[in-house]
């Protein structure tokens, strides 16, 4: 977790983001369930951004897409809207050809 000032107090949202990152690292096989549990305990006890950074400093940085959990949902929405547009255009064309 990149921080500009490690002494700055961490918020609940900051802690939730780190726990979500730990979940992804565990799913990728970088952490065992025991390591995950220990790190989550550390995250929940963290007071500063420096404390949070210490929990993840040995893990690789995540790609930008992984940092945005809604990116995949947006891609699905765009695909659905394009499919709906194609169906609507085809319906209009079939109506004109009759």
PDB file of N, CA and C in Angstrom:
ATOM      1  N   UNK A   1       0.851  -1.177   0.000  1.00  0.00           N
ATOM      2  CA  UNK A   1       0.000   0.000   0.000  1.00  0.00           C
ATOM      3  C   UNK A   1       0.892   1.233   0.000  1.00  0.00           C
ATOM      4  N   UNK A   2       0.896   2.016  -1.086  1.00  0.00           N
ATOM      5  CA  UNK A   2       1.733   3.206  -1.128  1.00  0.00           C
ATOM      6  C   UNK A   2       1.174   4.300  -0.220  1.00  0.00           C
ATOM      7  N   UNK A   3       2.060   4.921   0.541  1.00  0.00           N
ATOM      8  CA  UNK A   3       1.643   6.009   1.427  1.00  0.00           C
ATOM      9  C   UNK A   3       2.588   7.174   1.246  1.00  0.00           C
ATOM     10  N   UNK A   4       2.074   8.363   1.454  1.00  0.00           N
ATOM     11  CA  UNK A   4       2.921   9.541   1.363  1.00  0.00           C
ATOM     12  C   UNK A   4       3.514   9.879   2.722  1.00  0.00           C
ATOM     13  N   UNK A   5       2.777   9.652   3.781  1.00  0.00           N
ATOM     14  CA  UNK A   5       3.256   9.908   5.136  1.00  0.00           C
ATOM     15  C   UNK A   5       2.894   8.713   6.021  1.00  0.00           C
ATOM     16  N   UNK A   6       3.879   7.885   6.352  1.00  0.00           N
ATOM     17  CA  UNK A   6       3.586   6.687   7.134  1.00  0.00           C
ATOM     18  C   UNK A   6       3.078   6.984   8.544  1.00  0.00           C
ATOM     19  N   UNK A   7       3.217   8.236   8.995  1.00  0.00           N
ATOM     20  CA  UNK A   7       2.743   8.595  10.336  1.00  0.00           C
ATOM     21  C   UNK A   7       1.271   8.995  10.353  1.00  0.00           C
ATOM     22  N   UNK A   8       0.695   9.161   9.153  1.00  0.00           N
ATOM     23  CA  UNK A   8      -0.710   9.580   9.065  1.00  0.00           C
ATOM     24  C   UNK A   8      -1.618   8.461   9.571  1.00  0.00           C
ATOM     25  N   UNK A   9      -2.651   8.851  10.313  1.00  0.00           N
ATOM     26  CA  UNK A   9      -3.591   7.875  10.867  1.00  0.00           C
ATOM     27  C   UNK A   9      -4.362   7.178   9.746  1.00  0.00           C
ATOM     28  N   UNK A  10      -4.592   5.886   9.922  1.00  0.00           N
ATOM     29  CA  UNK A  10      -5.335   5.087   8.949  1.00  0.00           C
ATOM     30  C   UNK A  10      -6.827   5.118   9.289  1.00  0.00           C
ATOM     31  N   UNK A  11      -7.634   5.091   8.254  1.00  0.00           N
ATOM     32  CA  UNK A  11      -9.091   5.058   8.445  1.00  0.00           C
ATOM     33  C   UNK A  11      -9.585   3.615   8.344  1.00  0.00           C
ATOM     34  N   UNK A  12     -10.855   3.417   8.686  1.00  0.00           N
ATOM     35  CA  UNK A  12     -11.457   2.092   8.530  1.00  0.00           C
ATOM     36  C   UNK A  12     -11.450   1.678   7.059  1.00  0.00           C
ATOM     37  N   UNK A  13     -11.688   2.628   6.153  1.00  0.00           N
ATOM     38  CA  UNK A  13     -11.674   2.330   4.719  1.00  0.00           C
ATOM     39  C   UNK A  13     -10.279   1.880   4.277  1.00  0.00           C
ATOM     40  N   UNK A  14      -9.230   2.509   4.832  1.00  0.00           N
ATOM     41  CA  UNK A  14      -7.859   2.092   4.524  1.00  0.00           C
ATOM     42  C   UNK A  14      -7.636   0.649   4.964  1.00  0.00           C
ATOM     43  N   UNK A  15      -8.104   0.318   6.154  1.00  0.00           N
ATOM     44  CA  UNK A  15      -7.947  -1.044   6.662  1.00  0.00           C
ATOM     45  C   UNK A  15      -8.712  -2.039   5.798  1.00  0.00           C
ATOM     46  N   UNK A  16      -9.912  -1.666   5.367  1.00  0.00           N
ATOM     47  CA  UNK A  16     -10.719  -2.558   4.520  1.00  0.00           C
ATOM     48  C   UNK A  16     -10.035  -2.809   3.180  1.00  0.00           C
ATOM     49  N   UNK A  17      -9.403  -1.783   2.616  1.00  0.00           N
ATOM     50  CA  UNK A  17      -8.687  -1.955   1.345  1.00  0.00           C
ATOM     51  C   UNK A  17      -7.527  -2.927   1.507  1.00  0.00           C
ATOM     52  N   UNK A  18      -6.808  -2.830   2.626  1.00  0.00           N
ATOM     53  CA  UNK A  18      -5.670  -3.727   2.842  1.00  0.00           C
ATOM     54  C   UNK A  18      -6.164  -5.158   3.058  1.00  0.00           C
ATOM     55  N   UNK A  19      -7.239  -5.339   3.801  1.00  0.00           N
ATOM     56  CA  UNK A  19      -7.792  -6.687   4.004  1.00  0.00           C
ATOM     57  C   UNK A  19      -8.221  -7.270   2.651  1.00  0.00           C
ATOM     58  N   UNK A  20      -8.851  -6.462   1.797  1.00  0.00           N
ATOM     59  CA  UNK A  20      -9.262  -6.941   0.473  1.00  0.00           C
ATOM     60  C   UNK A  20      -8.039  -7.345  -0.354  1.00  0.00           C
ATOM     61  N   UNK A  21      -6.955  -6.564  -0.256  1.00  0.00           N
ATOM     62  CA  UNK A  21      -5.727  -6.920  -0.972  1.00  0.00           C
ATOM     63  C   UNK A  21      -5.151  -8.229  -0.434  1.00  0.00           C
ATOM     64  N   UNK A  22      -5.190  -8.403   0.879  1.00  0.00           N
ATOM     65  CA  UNK A  22      -4.699  -9.652   1.468  1.00  0.00           C
ATOM     66  C   UNK A  22      -5.537 -10.840   0.989  1.00  0.00           C
ATOM     67  N   UNK A  23      -6.838 -10.640   0.846  1.00  0.00           N
ATOM     68  CA  UNK A  23      -7.700 -11.709   0.326  1.00  0.00           C
ATOM     69  C   UNK A  23      -7.274 -12.101  -1.081  1.00  0.00           C
ATOM     70  N   UNK A  24      -6.990 -11.102  -1.922  1.00  0.00           N
ATOM     71  CA  UNK A  24      -6.563 -11.398  -3.293  1.00  0.00           C
ATOM     72  C   UNK A  24      -5.213 -12.105  -3.312  1.00  0.00           C
ATOM     73  N   UNK A  25      -4.292 -11.696  -2.452  1.00  0.00           N
ATOM     74  CA  UNK A  25      -2.981 -12.353  -2.388  1.00  0.00           C
ATOM     75  C   UNK A  25      -3.112 -13.787  -1.884  1.00  0.00           C
ATOM     76  N   UNK A  26      -4.027 -14.018  -0.959  1.00  0.00           N
ATOM     77  CA  UNK A  26      -4.257 -15.376  -0.462  1.00  0.00           C
ATOM     78  C   UNK A  26      -4.855 -16.238  -1.567  1.00  0.00           C
ATOM     79  N   UNK A  27      -5.804 -15.693  -2.308  1.00  0.00           N
ATOM     80  CA  UNK A  27      -6.426 -16.432  -3.411  1.00  0.00           C
ATOM     81  C   UNK A  27      -5.399 -16.757  -4.496  1.00  0.00           C
ATOM     82  N   UNK A  28      -4.401 -15.887  -4.657  1.00  0.00           N
ATOM     83  CA  UNK A  28      -3.352 -16.116  -5.652  1.00  0.00           C
ATOM     84  C   UNK A  28      -2.291 -17.091  -5.151  1.00  0.00           C
ATOM     85  N   UNK A  29      -2.386 -17.494  -3.890  1.00  0.00           N
ATOM     86  CA  UNK A  29      -1.443 -18.466  -3.347  1.00  0.00           C
ATOM     87  C   UNK A  29      -0.185 -17.872  -2.737  1.00  0.00           C
ATOM     88  N   UNK A  30      -0.158 -16.571  -2.546  1.00  0.00           N
ATOM     89  CA  UNK A  30       1.018 -15.931  -1.953  1.00  0.00           C
ATOM     90  C   UNK A  30       1.039 -16.034  -0.434  1.00  0.00           C
ATOM     91  N   UNK A  31      -0.128 -16.220   0.165  1.00  0.00           N
ATOM     92  CA  UNK A  31      -0.243 -16.315   1.622  1.00  0.00           C
ATOM     93  C   UNK A  31      -1.008 -17.583   1.986  1.00  0.00           C
ATOM     94  N   UNK A  32      -0.604 -18.209   3.079  1.00  0.00           N
ATOM     95  CA  UNK A  32      -1.388 -19.321   3.608  1.00  0.00           C
ATOM     96  C   UNK A  32      -2.548 -18.724   4.406  1.00  0.00           C
ATOM     97  N   UNK A  33      -3.501 -19.571   4.755  1.00  0.00           N
ATOM     98  CA  UNK A  33      -4.622 -19.076   5.560  1.00  0.00           C
ATOM     99  C   UNK A  33      -4.152 -18.598   6.925  1.00  0.00           C
ATOM    100  N   UNK A  34      -3.150 -19.245   7.475  1.00  0.00           N
ATOM    101  CA  UNK A  34      -2.599 -18.826   8.766  1.00  0.00           C
ATOM    102  C   UNK A  34      -1.934 -17.450   8.654  1.00  0.00           C
ATOM    103  N   UNK A  35      -1.145 -17.257   7.583  1.00  0.00           N
ATOM    104  CA  UNK A  35      -0.510 -15.951   7.366  1.00  0.00           C
ATOM    105  C   UNK A  35      -1.568 -14.873   7.144  1.00  0.00           C
ATOM    106  N   UNK A  36      -2.590 -15.219   6.380  1.00  0.00           N
ATOM    107  CA  UNK A  36      -3.675 -14.278   6.124  1.00  0.00           C
ATOM    108  C   UNK A  36      -4.320 -13.850   7.441  1.00  0.00           C
ATOM    109  N   UNK A  37      -4.642 -14.805   8.297  1.00  0.00           N
ATOM    110  CA  UNK A  37      -5.291 -14.498   9.569  1.00  0.00           C
ATOM    111  C   UNK A  37      -4.406 -13.614  10.443  1.00  0.00           C
ATOM    112  N   UNK A  38      -3.111 -13.924  10.480  1.00  0.00           N
ATOM    113  CA  UNK A  38      -2.183 -13.113  11.277  1.00  0.00           C
ATOM    114  C   UNK A  38      -2.110 -11.680  10.753  1.00  0.00           C
ATOM    115  N   UNK A  39      -2.073 -11.555   9.432  1.00  0.00           N
ATOM    116  CA  UNK A  39      -1.962 -10.217   8.839  1.00  0.00           C
ATOM    117  C   UNK A  39      -3.251  -9.419   9.018  1.00  0.00           C
ATOM    118  N   UNK A  40      -4.387 -10.080   8.925  1.00  0.00           N
ATOM    119  CA  UNK A  40      -5.651  -9.374   9.145  1.00  0.00           C
ATOM    120  C   UNK A  40      -5.704  -8.842  10.578  1.00  0.00           C
ATOM    121  N   UNK A  41      -5.237  -9.648  11.531  1.00  0.00           N
ATOM    122  CA  UNK A  41      -5.172  -9.176  12.922  1.00  0.00           C
ATOM    123  C   UNK A  41      -4.303  -7.926  13.023  1.00  0.00           C
ATOM    124  N   UNK A  42      -3.172  -7.931  12.311  1.00  0.00           N
ATOM    125  CA  UNK A  42      -2.273  -6.769  12.330  1.00  0.00           C
ATOM    126  C   UNK A  42      -2.935  -5.554  11.691  1.00  0.00           C
ATOM    127  N   UNK A  43      -3.667  -5.788  10.593  1.00  0.00           N
ATOM    128  CA  UNK A  43      -4.351  -4.683   9.907  1.00  0.00           C
ATOM    129  C   UNK A  43      -5.390  -4.057  10.828  1.00  0.00           C
ATOM    130  N   UNK A  44      -6.160  -4.901  11.491  1.00  0.00           N
ATOM    131  CA  UNK A  44      -7.219  -4.374  12.359  1.00  0.00           C
ATOM    132  C   UNK A  44      -6.652  -3.615  13.557  1.00  0.00           C
ATOM    133  N   UNK A  45      -5.427  -3.940  13.951  1.00  0.00           N
ATOM    134  CA  UNK A  45      -4.783  -3.249  15.063  1.00  0.00           C
ATOM    135  C   UNK A  45      -3.974  -2.031  14.605  1.00  0.00           C
ATOM    136  N   UNK A  46      -3.808  -1.866  13.286  1.00  0.00           N
ATOM    137  CA  UNK A  46      -2.972  -0.783  12.751  1.00  0.00           C
ATOM    138  C   UNK A  46      -3.568   0.585  13.072  1.00  0.00           C
ATOM    139  N   UNK A  47      -2.679   1.500  13.399  1.00  0.00           N
ATOM    140  CA  UNK A  47      -3.107   2.871  13.675  1.00  0.00           C
ATOM    141  C   UNK A  47      -2.705   3.842  12.577  1.00  0.00           C
ATOM    142  N   UNK A  48      -1.592   3.556  11.899  1.00  0.00           N
ATOM    143  CA  UNK A  48      -1.080   4.490  10.895  1.00  0.00           C
ATOM    144  C   UNK A  48      -0.924   3.797   9.540  1.00  0.00           C
ATOM    145  N   UNK A  49      -0.705   4.618   8.517  1.00  0.00           N
ATOM    146  CA  UNK A  49      -0.443   4.076   7.187  1.00  0.00           C
ATOM    147  C   UNK A  49       0.854   3.270   7.182  1.00  0.00           C
ATOM    148  N   UNK A  50       1.802   3.667   7.991  1.00  0.00           N
ATOM    149  CA  UNK A  50       3.049   2.910   8.100  1.00  0.00           C
ATOM    150  C   UNK A  50       2.797   1.511   8.645  1.00  0.00           C
ATOM    151  N   UNK A  51       1.912   1.408   9.632  1.00  0.00           N
ATOM    152  CA  UNK A  51       1.550   0.089  10.170  1.00  0.00           C
ATOM    153  C   UNK A  51       0.916  -0.774   9.083  1.00  0.00           C
ATOM    154  N   UNK A  52       0.041  -0.174   8.280  1.00  0.00           N
ATOM    155  CA  UNK A  52      -0.616  -0.917   7.203  1.00  0.00           C
ATOM    156  C   UNK A  52       0.383  -1.329   6.130  1.00  0.00           C
ATOM    157  N   UNK A  53       1.293  -0.429   5.800  1.00  0.00           N
ATOM    158  CA  UNK A  53       2.298  -0.730   4.779  1.00  0.00           C
ATOM    159  C   UNK A  53       3.212  -1.868   5.197  1.00  0.00           C
ATOM    160  N   UNK A  54       3.503  -1.963   6.495  1.00  0.00           N
ATOM    161  CA  UNK A  54       4.372  -3.034   6.988  1.00  0.00           C
ATOM    162  C   UNK A  54       3.737  -4.405   6.798  1.00  0.00           C
ATOM    163  N   UNK A  55       2.415  -4.457   6.761  1.00  0.00           N
ATOM    164  CA  UNK A  55       1.712  -5.734   6.612  1.00  0.00           C
ATOM    165  C   UNK A  55       1.838  -6.273   5.185  1.00  0.00           C
ATOM    166  N   UNK A  56       1.969  -5.387   4.205  1.00  0.00           N
ATOM    167  CA  UNK A  56       1.985  -5.806   2.801  1.00  0.00           C
ATOM    168  C   UNK A  56       3.291  -5.515   2.081  1.00  0.00           C
ATOM    169  N   UNK A  57       4.323  -5.044   2.795  1.00  0.00           N
ATOM    170  CA  UNK A  57       5.538  -4.617   2.099  1.00  0.00           C
ATOM    171  C   UNK A  57       6.302  -5.749   1.421  1.00  0.00           C
ATOM    172  N   UNK A  58       6.067  -7.006   1.785  1.00  0.00           N
ATOM    173  CA  UNK A  58       6.758  -8.123   1.136  1.00  0.00           C
ATOM    174  C   UNK A  58       5.933  -8.750   0.010  1.00  0.00           C
ATOM    175  N   UNK A  59       4.776  -8.158  -0.289  1.00  0.00           N
ATOM    176  CA  UNK A  59       3.904  -8.667  -1.350  1.00  0.00           C
ATOM    177  C   UNK A  59       4.050  -7.793  -2.593  1.00  0.00           C
ATOM    178  N   UNK A  60       3.931  -8.395  -3.787  1.00  0.00           N
ATOM    179  CA  UNK A  60       4.050  -7.583  -5.008  1.00  0.00           C
ATOM    180  C   UNK A  60       2.884  -6.612  -5.141  1.00  0.00           C
ATOM    181  N   UNK A  61       3.164  -5.517  -5.821  1.00  0.00           N
ATOM    182  CA  UNK A  61       2.109  -4.529  -6.085  1.00  0.00           C
ATOM    183  C   UNK A  61       1.071  -5.168  -6.987  1.00  0.00           C
ATOM    184  N   UNK A  62      -0.182  -4.796  -6.774  1.00  0.00           N
ATOM    185  CA  UNK A  62      -1.261  -5.346  -7.580  1.00  0.00           C
ATOM    186  C   UNK A  62      -1.449  -4.506  -8.836  1.00  0.00           C
ATOM    187  N   UNK A  63      -1.873  -5.155  -9.924  1.00  0.00           N
ATOM    188  CA  UNK A  63      -2.185  -4.378 -11.126  1.00  0.00           C
ATOM    189  C   UNK A  63      -3.323  -3.404 -10.847  1.00  0.00           C
ATOM    190  N   UNK A  64      -3.398  -2.350 -11.614  1.00  0.00           N
ATOM    191  CA  UNK A  64      -4.422  -1.320 -11.401  1.00  0.00           C
ATOM    192  C   UNK A  64      -5.828  -1.898 -11.472  1.00  0.00           C
ATOM    193  N   UNK A  65      -6.053  -2.870 -12.356  1.00  0.00           N
ATOM    194  CA  UNK A  65      -7.397  -3.447 -12.474  1.00  0.00           C
ATOM    195  C   UNK A  65      -7.799  -4.162 -11.192  1.00  0.00           C
ATOM    196  N   UNK A  66      -6.842  -4.787 -10.538  1.00  0.00           N
ATOM    197  CA  UNK A  66      -7.159  -5.488  -9.296  1.00  0.00           C
ATOM    198  C   UNK A  66      -7.479  -4.499  -8.187  1.00  0.00           C
ATOM    199  N   UNK A  67      -6.918  -3.319  -8.271  1.00  0.00           N
ATOM    200  CA  UNK A  67      -7.181  -2.324  -7.243  1.00  0.00           C
ATOM    201  C   UNK A  67      -8.593  -1.760  -7.356  1.00  0.00           C
ATOM    202  N   UNK A  68      -9.194  -1.868  -8.549  1.00  0.00           N
ATOM    203  CA  UNK A  68     -10.554  -1.382  -8.757  1.00  0.00           C
ATOM    204  C   UNK A  68     -11.488  -2.568  -8.897  1.00  0.00           C
ATOM    205  N   UNK A  69     -12.165  -2.965  -7.820  1.00  0.00           N
ATOM    206  CA  UNK A  69     -13.006  -4.156  -7.874  1.00  0.00           C
ATOM    207  C   UNK A  69     -14.221  -4.024  -8.782  1.00  0.00           C
ATOM    208  N   UNK A  70     -14.573  -2.812  -9.197  1.00  0.00           N
ATOM    209  CA  UNK A  70     -15.750  -2.612 -10.029  1.00  0.00           C
ATOM    210  C   UNK A  70     -15.413  -2.552 -11.516  1.00  0.00           C
ATOM    211  N   UNK A  71     -14.127  -2.642 -11.871  1.00  0.00           N
ATOM    212  CA  UNK A  71     -13.727  -2.539 -13.272  1.00  0.00           C
ATOM    213  C   UNK A  71     -14.354  -3.642 -14.110  1.00  0.00           C
ATOM    214  N   UNK A  72     -14.362  -4.873 -13.610  1.00  0.00           N
ATOM    215  CA  UNK A  72     -14.940  -5.980 -14.365  1.00  0.00           C
ATOM    216  C   UNK A  72     -16.442  -5.778 -14.547  1.00  0.00           C
ATOM    217  N   UNK A  73     -17.113  -5.278 -13.526  1.00  0.00           N
ATOM    218  CA  UNK A  73     -18.550  -5.021 -13.646  1.00  0.00           C
ATOM    219  C   UNK A  73     -18.840  -3.976 -14.718  1.00  0.00           C
ATOM    220  N   UNK A  74     -17.992  -2.953 -14.806  1.00  0.00           N
ATOM    221  CA  UNK A  74     -18.180  -1.928 -15.830  1.00  0.00           C
ATOM    222  C   UNK A  74     -18.013  -2.521 -17.222  1.00  0.00           C
ATOM    223  N   UNK A  75     -17.026  -3.418 -17.384  1.00  0.00           N
ATOM    224  CA  UNK A  75     -16.811  -4.045 -18.689  1.00  0.00           C
ATOM    225  C   UNK A  75     -18.018  -4.894 -19.084  1.00  0.00           C
ATOM    226  N   UNK A  76     -18.590  -5.613 -18.138  1.00  0.00           N
ATOM    227  CA  UNK A  76     -19.780  -6.406 -18.424  1.00  0.00           C
ATOM    228  C   UNK A  76     -20.959  -5.518 -18.789  1.00  0.00           C
ATOM    229  N   UNK A  77     -21.101  -4.395 -18.102  1.00  0.00           N
ATOM    230  CA  UNK A  77     -22.187  -3.467 -18.407  1.00  0.00           C
ATOM    231  C   UNK A  77     -22.042  -2.901 -19.812  1.00  0.00           C
ATOM    232  N   UNK A  78     -20.837  -2.521 -20.194  1.00  0.00           N
ATOM    233  CA  UNK A  78     -20.603  -1.983 -21.541  1.00  0.00           C
ATOM    234  C   UNK A  78     -20.923  -3.053 -22.583  1.00  0.00           C
ATOM    235  N   UNK A  79     -20.490  -4.292 -22.351  1.00  0.00           N
ATOM    236  CA  UNK A  79     -20.773  -5.374 -23.298  1.00  0.00           C
ATOM    237  C   UNK A  79     -22.277  -5.604 -23.422  1.00  0.00           C
ATOM    238  N   UNK A  80     -22.982  -5.584 -22.299  1.00  0.00           N
ATOM    239  CA  UNK A  80     -24.439  -5.760 -22.326  1.00  0.00           C
ATOM    240  C   UNK A  80     -25.109  -4.638 -23.105  1.00  0.00           C
ATOM    241  N   UNK A  81     -24.697  -3.403 -22.871  1.00  0.00           N
ATOM    242  CA  UNK A  81     -25.304  -2.265 -23.572  1.00  0.00           C
ATOM    243  C   UNK A  81     -25.042  -2.330 -25.069  1.00  0.00           C
ATOM    244  N   UNK A  82     -23.834  -2.744 -25.460  1.00  0.00           N
ATOM    245  CA  UNK A  82     -23.534  -2.886 -26.890  1.00  0.00           C
ATOM    246  C   UNK A  82     -24.388  -3.981 -27.518  1.00  0.00           C
ATOM    247  N   UNK A  83     -24.556  -5.093 -26.812  1.00  0.00           N
ATOM    248  CA  UNK A  83     -25.395  -6.181 -27.326  1.00  0.00           C
ATOM    249  C   UNK A  83     -26.842  -5.712 -27.471  1.00  0.00           C
ATOM    250  N   UNK A  84     -27.342  -4.967 -26.503  1.00  0.00           N
ATOM    251  CA  UNK A  84     -28.707  -4.448 -26.580  1.00  0.00           C
ATOM    252  C   UNK A  84     -28.853  -3.491 -27.755  1.00  0.00           C
ATOM    253  N   UNK A  85     -27.838  -2.671 -28.000  1.00  0.00           N
ATOM    254  CA  UNK A  85     -27.876  -1.746 -29.132  1.00  0.00           C
ATOM    255  C   UNK A  85     -27.913  -2.499 -30.454  1.00  0.00           C
ATOM    256  N   UNK A  86     -27.120  -3.555 -30.580  1.00  0.00           N
ATOM    257  CA  UNK A  86     -27.117  -4.362 -31.804  1.00  0.00           C
ATOM    258  C   UNK A  86     -28.483  -4.995 -32.024  1.00  0.00           C
ATOM    259  N   UNK A  87     -29.095  -5.522 -30.985  1.00  0.00           N
ATOM    260  CA  UNK A  87     -30.419  -6.124 -31.104  1.00  0.00           C
ATOM    261  C   UNK A  87     -31.438  -5.067 -31.539  1.00  0.00           C
ATOM    262  N   UNK A  88     -31.373  -3.885 -30.980  1.00  0.00           N
ATOM    263  CA  UNK A  88     -32.310  -2.821 -31.341  1.00  0.00           C
ATOM    264  C   UNK A  88     -32.135  -2.417 -32.807  1.00  0.00           C
ATOM    265  N   UNK A  89     -30.901  -2.288 -33.264  1.00  0.00           N
ATOM    266  CA  UNK A  89     -30.643  -1.918 -34.663  1.00  0.00           C
ATOM    267  C   UNK A  89     -31.155  -3.010 -35.596  1.00  0.00           C
ATOM    268  N   UNK A  90     -30.918  -4.264 -35.246  1.00  0.00           N
ATOM    269  CA  UNK A  90     -31.411  -5.366 -36.074  1.00  0.00           C
ATOM    270  C   UNK A  90     -32.936  -5.378 -36.126  1.00  0.00           C
ATOM    271  N   UNK A  91     -33.590  -5.093 -35.010  1.00  0.00           N
ATOM    272  CA  UNK A  91     -35.051  -5.049 -34.985  1.00  0.00           C
ATOM    273  C   UNK A  91     -35.576  -3.957 -35.910  1.00  0.00           C
ATOM    274  N   UNK A  92     -34.931  -2.807 -35.894  1.00  0.00           N
ATOM    275  CA  UNK A  92     -35.338  -1.700 -36.768  1.00  0.00           C
ATOM    276  C   UNK A  92     -35.138  -2.080 -38.231  1.00  0.00           C
ATOM    277  N   UNK A  93     -34.004  -2.662 -38.545  1.00  0.00           N
ATOM    278  CA  UNK A  93     -33.722  -3.059 -39.923  1.00  0.00           C
ATOM    279  C   UNK A  93     -34.717  -4.110 -40.411  1.00  0.00           C
ATOM    280  N   UNK A  94     -35.024  -5.091 -39.576  1.00  0.00           N
ATOM    281  CA  UNK A  94     -36.012  -6.113 -39.965  1.00  0.00           C
ATOM    282  C   UNK A  94     -37.387  -5.488 -40.153  1.00  0.00           C
ATOM    283  N   UNK A  95     -37.727  -4.518 -39.335  1.00  0.00           N
ATOM    284  CA  UNK A  95     -39.011  -3.817 -39.478  1.00  0.00           C
ATOM    285  C   UNK A  95     -39.087  -3.038 -40.778  1.00  0.00           C
ATOM    286  N   UNK A  96     -37.985  -2.450 -41.214  1.00  0.00           N
ATOM    287  CA  UNK A  96     -37.961  -1.674 -42.449  1.00  0.00           C
ATOM    288  C   UNK A  96     -37.998  -2.587 -43.676  1.00  0.00           C
ATOM    289  N   UNK A  97     -37.468  -3.776 -43.583  1.00  0.00           N
ATOM    290  CA  UNK A  97     -37.420  -4.684 -44.712  1.00  0.00           C
ATOM    291  C   UNK A  97     -38.731  -5.402 -44.967  1.00  0.00           C
ATOM    292  N   UNK A  98     -39.639  -5.343 -44.038  1.00  0.00           N
ATOM    293  CA  UNK A  98     -40.936  -6.018 -44.210  1.00  0.00           C
ATOM    294  C   UNK A  98     -41.852  -5.234 -45.039  1.00  0.00           C
TER     295      UNK A  98
END
